[in-house]
Short mmCIF file of N, CA and C in Angstrom, two decimals:
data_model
loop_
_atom_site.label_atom_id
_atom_site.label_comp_id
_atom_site.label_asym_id
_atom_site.label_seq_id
_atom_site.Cartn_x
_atom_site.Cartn_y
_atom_site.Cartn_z
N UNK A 25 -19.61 -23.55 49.94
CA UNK A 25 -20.63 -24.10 50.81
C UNK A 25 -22.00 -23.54 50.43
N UNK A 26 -22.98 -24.61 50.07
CA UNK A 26 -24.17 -23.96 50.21
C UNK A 26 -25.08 -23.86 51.22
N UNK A 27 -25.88 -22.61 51.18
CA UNK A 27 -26.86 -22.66 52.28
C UNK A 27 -28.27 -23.82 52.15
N UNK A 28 -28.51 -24.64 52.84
CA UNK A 28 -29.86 -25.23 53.11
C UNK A 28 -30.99 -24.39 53.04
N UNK A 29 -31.87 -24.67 52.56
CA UNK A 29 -33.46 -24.20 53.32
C UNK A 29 -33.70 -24.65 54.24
N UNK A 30 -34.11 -24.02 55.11
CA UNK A 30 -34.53 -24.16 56.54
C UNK A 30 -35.87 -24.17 56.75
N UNK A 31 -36.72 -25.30 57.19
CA UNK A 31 -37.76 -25.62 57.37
C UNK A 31 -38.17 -26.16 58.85
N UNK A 32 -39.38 -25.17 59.13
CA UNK A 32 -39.76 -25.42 60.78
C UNK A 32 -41.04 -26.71 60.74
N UNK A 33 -40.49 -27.49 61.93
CA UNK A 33 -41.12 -28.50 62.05
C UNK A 33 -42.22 -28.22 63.75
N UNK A 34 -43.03 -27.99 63.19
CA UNK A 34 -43.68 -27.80 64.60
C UNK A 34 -44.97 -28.83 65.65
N UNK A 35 -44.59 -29.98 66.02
CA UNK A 35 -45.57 -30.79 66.98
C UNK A 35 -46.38 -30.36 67.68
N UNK A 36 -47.86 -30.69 67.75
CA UNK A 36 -48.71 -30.06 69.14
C UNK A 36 -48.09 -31.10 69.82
N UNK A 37 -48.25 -30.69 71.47
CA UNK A 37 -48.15 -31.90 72.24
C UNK A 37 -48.93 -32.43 73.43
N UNK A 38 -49.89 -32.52 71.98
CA UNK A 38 -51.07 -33.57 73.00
C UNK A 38 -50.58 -35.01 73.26
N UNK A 39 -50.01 -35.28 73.39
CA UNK A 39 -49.52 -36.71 73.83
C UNK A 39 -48.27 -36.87 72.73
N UNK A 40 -47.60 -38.09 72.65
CA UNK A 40 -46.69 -37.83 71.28
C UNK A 40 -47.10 -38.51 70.12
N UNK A 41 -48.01 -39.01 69.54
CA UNK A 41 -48.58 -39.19 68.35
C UNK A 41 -47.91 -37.83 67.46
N UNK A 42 -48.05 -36.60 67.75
CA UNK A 42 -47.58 -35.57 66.57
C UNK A 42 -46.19 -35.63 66.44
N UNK A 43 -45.66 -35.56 67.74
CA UNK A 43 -43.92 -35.42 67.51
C UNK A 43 -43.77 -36.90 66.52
N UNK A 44 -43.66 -38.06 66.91
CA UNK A 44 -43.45 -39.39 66.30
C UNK A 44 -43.89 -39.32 65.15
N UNK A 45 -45.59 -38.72 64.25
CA UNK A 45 -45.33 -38.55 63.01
C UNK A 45 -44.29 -37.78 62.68
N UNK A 46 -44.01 -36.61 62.99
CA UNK A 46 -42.42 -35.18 62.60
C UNK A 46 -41.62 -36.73 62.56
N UNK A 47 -40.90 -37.40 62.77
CA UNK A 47 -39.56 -38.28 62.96
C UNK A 47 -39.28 -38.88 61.87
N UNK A 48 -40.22 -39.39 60.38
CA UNK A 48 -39.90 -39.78 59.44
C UNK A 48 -40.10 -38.26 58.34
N UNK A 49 -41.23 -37.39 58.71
CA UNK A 49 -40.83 -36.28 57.73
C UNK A 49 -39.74 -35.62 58.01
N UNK A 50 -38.98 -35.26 59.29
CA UNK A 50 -37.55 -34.50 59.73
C UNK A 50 -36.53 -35.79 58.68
N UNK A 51 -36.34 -36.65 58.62
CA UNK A 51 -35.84 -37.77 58.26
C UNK A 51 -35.51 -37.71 56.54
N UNK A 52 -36.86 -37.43 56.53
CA UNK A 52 -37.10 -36.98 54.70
C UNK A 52 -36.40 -35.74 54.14
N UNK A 53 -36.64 -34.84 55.37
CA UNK A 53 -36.09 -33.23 54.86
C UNK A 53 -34.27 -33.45 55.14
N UNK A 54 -34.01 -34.18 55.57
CA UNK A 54 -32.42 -34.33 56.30
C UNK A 54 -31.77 -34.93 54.87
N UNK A 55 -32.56 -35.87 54.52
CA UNK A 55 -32.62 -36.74 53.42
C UNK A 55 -32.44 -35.75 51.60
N UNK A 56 -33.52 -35.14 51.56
CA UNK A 56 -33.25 -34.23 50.68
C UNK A 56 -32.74 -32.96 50.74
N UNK A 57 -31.75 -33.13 51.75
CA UNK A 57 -30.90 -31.31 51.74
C UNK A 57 -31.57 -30.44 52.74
N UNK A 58 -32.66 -30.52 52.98
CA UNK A 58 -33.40 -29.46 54.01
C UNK A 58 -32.88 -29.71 55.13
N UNK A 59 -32.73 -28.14 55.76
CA UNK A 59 -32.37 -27.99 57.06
C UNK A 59 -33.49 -28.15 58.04
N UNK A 60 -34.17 -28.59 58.74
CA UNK A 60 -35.08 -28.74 59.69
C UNK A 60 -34.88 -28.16 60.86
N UNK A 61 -35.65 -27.20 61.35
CA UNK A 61 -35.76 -26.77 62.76
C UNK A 61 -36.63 -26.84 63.64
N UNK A 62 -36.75 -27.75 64.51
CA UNK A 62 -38.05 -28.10 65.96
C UNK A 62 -38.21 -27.47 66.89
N UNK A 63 -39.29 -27.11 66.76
CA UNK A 63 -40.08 -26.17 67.40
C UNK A 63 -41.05 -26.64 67.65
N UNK A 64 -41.66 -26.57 69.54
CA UNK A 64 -42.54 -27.25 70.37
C UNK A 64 -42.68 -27.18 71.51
N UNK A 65 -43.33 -27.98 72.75
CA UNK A 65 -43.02 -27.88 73.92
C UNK A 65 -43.30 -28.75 74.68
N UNK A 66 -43.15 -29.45 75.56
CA UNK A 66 -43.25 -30.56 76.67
C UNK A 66 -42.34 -31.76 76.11
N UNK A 67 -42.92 -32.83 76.28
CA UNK A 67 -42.97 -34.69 75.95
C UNK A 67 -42.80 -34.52 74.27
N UNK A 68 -43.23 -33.46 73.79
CA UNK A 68 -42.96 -33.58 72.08
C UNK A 68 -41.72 -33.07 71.70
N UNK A 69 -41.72 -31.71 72.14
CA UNK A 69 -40.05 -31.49 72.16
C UNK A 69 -38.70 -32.32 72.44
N UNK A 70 -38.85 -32.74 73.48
CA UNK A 70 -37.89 -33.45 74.40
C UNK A 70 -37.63 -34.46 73.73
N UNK A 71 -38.98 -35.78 73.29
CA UNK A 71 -38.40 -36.58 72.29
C UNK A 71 -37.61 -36.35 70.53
N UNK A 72 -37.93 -35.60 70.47
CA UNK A 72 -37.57 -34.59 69.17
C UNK A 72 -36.05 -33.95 69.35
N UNK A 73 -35.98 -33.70 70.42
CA UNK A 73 -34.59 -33.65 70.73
C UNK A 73 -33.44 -34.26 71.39
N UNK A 74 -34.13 -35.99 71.82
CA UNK A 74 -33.07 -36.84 71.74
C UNK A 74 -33.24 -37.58 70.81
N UNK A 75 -34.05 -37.22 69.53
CA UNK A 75 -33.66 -38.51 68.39
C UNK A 75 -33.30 -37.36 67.23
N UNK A 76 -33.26 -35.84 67.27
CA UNK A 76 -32.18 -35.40 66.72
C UNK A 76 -31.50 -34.64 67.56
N UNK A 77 -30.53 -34.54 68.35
CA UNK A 77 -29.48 -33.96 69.00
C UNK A 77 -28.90 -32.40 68.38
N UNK A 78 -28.69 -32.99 67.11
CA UNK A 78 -27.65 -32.18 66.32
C UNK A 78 -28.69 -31.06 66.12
N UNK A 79 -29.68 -30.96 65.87
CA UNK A 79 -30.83 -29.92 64.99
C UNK A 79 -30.69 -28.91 65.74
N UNK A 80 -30.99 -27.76 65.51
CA UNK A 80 -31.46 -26.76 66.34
C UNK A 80 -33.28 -27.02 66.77
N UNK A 81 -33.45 -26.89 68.27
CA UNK A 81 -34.55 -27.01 68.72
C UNK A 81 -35.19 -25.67 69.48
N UNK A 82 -36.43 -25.54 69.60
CA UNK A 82 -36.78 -23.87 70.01
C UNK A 82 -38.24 -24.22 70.59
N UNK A 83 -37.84 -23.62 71.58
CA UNK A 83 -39.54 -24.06 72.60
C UNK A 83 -40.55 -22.82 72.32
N UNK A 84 -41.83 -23.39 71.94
CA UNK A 84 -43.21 -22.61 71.81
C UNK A 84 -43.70 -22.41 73.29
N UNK A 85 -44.82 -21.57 73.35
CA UNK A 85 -45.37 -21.96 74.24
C UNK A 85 -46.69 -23.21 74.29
N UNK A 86 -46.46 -23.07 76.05
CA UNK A 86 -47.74 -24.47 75.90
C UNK A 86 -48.88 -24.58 76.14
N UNK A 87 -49.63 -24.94 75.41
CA UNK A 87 -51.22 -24.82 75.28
C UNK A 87 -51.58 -25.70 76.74
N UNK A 88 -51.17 -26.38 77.46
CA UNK A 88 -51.41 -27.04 78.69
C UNK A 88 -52.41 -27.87 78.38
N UNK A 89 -52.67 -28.84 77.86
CA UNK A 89 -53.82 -29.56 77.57
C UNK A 89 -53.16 -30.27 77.61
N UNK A 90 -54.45 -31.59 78.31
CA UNK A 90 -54.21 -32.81 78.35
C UNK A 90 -55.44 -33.70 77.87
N UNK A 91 -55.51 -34.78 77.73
CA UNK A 91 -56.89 -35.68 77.35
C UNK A 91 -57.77 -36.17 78.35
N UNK A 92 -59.16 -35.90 78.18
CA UNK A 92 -59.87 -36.27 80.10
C UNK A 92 -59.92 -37.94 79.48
N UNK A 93 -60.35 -38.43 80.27
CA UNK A 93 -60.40 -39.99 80.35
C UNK A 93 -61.73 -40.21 79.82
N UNK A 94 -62.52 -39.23 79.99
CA UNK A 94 -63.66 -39.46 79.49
C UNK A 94 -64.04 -38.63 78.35
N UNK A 95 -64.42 -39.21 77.06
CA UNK A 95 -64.19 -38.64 75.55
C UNK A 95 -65.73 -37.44 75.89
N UNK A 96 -66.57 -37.42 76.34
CA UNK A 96 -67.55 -36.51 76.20
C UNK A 96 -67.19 -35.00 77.07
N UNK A 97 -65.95 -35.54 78.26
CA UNK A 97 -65.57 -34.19 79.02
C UNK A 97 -64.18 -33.34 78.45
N UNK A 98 -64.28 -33.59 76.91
CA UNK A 98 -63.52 -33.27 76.43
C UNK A 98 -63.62 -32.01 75.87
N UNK A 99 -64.79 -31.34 75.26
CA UNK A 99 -65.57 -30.15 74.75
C UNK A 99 -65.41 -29.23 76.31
N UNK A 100 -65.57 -29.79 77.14
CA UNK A 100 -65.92 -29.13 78.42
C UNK A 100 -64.69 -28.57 78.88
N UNK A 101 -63.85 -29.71 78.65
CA UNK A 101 -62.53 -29.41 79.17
C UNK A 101 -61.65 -28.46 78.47
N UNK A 102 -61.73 -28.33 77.16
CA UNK A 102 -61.37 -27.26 76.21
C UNK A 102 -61.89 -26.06 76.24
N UNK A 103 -63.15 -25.65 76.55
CA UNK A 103 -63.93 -24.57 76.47
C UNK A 103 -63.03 -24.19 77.82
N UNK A 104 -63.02 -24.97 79.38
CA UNK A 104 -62.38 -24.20 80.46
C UNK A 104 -61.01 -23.80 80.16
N UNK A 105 -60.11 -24.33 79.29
CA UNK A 105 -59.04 -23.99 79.13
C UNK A 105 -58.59 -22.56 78.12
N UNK A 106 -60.06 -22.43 77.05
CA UNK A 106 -59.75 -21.92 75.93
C UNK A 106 -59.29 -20.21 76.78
N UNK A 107 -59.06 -19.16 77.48
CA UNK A 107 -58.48 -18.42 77.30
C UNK A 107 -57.17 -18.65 77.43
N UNK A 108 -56.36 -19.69 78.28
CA UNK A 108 -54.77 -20.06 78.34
C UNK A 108 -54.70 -20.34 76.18
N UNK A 109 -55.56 -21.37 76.08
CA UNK A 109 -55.08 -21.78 75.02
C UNK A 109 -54.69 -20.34 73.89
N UNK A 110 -55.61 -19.94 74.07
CA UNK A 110 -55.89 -18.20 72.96
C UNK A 110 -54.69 -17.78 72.92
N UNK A 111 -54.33 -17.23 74.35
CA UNK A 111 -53.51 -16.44 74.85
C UNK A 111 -51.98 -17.32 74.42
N UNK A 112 -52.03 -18.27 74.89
CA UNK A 112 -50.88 -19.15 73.88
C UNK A 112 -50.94 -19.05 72.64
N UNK A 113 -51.71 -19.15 71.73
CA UNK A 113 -51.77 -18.88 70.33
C UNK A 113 -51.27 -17.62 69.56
N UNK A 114 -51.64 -16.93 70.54
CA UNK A 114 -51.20 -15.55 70.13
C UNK A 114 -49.45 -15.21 70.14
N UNK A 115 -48.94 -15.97 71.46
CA UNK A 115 -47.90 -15.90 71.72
C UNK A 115 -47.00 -16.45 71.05
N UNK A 116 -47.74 -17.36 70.43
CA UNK A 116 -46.53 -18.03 69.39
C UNK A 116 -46.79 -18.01 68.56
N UNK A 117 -47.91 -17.17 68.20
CA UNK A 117 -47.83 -16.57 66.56
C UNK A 117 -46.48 -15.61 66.52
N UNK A 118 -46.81 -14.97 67.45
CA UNK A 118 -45.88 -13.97 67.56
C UNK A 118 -44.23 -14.34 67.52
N UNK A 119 -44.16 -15.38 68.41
CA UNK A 119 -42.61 -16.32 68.55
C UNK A 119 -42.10 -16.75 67.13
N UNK A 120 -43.28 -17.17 66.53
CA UNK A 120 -43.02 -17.92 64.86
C UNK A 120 -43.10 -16.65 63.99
N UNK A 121 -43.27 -15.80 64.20
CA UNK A 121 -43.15 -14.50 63.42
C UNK A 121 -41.59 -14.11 63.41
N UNK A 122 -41.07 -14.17 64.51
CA UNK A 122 -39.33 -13.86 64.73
C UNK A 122 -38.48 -15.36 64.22
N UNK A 123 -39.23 -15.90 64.79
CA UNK A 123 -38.59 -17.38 64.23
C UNK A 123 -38.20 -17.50 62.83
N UNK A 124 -39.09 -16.72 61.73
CA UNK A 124 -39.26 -17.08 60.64
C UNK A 124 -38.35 -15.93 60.12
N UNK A 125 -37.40 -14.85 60.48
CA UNK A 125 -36.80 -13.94 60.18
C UNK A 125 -35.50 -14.20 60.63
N UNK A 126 -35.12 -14.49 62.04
CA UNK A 126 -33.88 -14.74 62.98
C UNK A 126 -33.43 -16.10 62.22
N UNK A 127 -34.24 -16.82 61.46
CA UNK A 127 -33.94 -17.98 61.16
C UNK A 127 -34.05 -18.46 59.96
N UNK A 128 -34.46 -17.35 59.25
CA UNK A 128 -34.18 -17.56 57.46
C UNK A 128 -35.07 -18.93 57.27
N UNK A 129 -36.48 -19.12 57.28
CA UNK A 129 -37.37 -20.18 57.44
C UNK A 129 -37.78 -19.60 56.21
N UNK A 130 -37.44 -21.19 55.45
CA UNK A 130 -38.58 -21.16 53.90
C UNK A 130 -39.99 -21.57 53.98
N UNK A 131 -39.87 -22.53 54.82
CA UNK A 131 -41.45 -23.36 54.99
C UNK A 131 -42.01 -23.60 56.28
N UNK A 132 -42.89 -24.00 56.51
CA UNK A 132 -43.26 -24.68 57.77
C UNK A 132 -44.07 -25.58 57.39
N UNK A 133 -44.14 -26.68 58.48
CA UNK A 133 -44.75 -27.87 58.52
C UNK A 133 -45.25 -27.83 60.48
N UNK A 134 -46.20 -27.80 60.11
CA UNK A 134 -47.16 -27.83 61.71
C UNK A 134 -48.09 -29.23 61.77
N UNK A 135 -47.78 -29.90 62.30
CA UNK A 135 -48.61 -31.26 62.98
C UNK A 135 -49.59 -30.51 64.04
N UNK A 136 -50.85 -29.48 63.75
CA UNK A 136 -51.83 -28.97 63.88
C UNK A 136 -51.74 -28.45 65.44
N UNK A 137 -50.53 -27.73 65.11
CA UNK A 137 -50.65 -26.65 66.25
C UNK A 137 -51.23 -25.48 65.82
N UNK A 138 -51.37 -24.36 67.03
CA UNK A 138 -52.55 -23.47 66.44
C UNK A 138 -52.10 -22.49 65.74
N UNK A 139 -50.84 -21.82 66.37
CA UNK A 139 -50.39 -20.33 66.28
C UNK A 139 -49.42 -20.07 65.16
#
């Protein structure tokens, strides 16, 4: 038996635009031998883990952001959030630091999460 490379797939989840791009690259890596592992949190995770079941899945933490309705209260709305966000970043730098040891991770692929 050989071992796979194991490659972390990680979605922000600002809405699911990021997870839904991950669904044809997880697809690709399944495709060429790579082991894929998802890693995320909310609405991105969740779909990620009923359209692969089988994968191993691992929750980040969550940056809590959402989109204002209005595109200019968007700077505003980020700046009030930015110490949760930080403080999340840090935390899952830290999470993806063990992740990447407990889990024999060759690569990562991040759909522009921070940490």
């Amino acid at each position: 038996m050989t071992l796979k490379n194991r490659i972390l797939v990680a979605p922000l989840n600002w809405g699911l635009g990021h997870a839904t791009r991950c669904i044809p690259i997880i697809n690709a890596l399944i495709k060429h031998h790579f082991e894929p592992i998802i890693a995320g949190d909310g609405e991105a995770l969740q779909l990620l883990i009923k359209e692969f079941p089988t994968l191993i899945c691992l929750e980040l933490p969550t940056y809590n952001m959402s989109y204002s309705n209005h595109g200019f209260l968007l700077k505003w709305h980020l700046l009030k959030k930015a110490p949760h966000i930080l403080k999340a970043i840090h935390k899952e730098h830290q999470l993806v630091k063990n992740i990447i040891k407990d889990y024999n991770i060759k690569g990562i692929i991040s759909d522009n999460r921070f940490g």
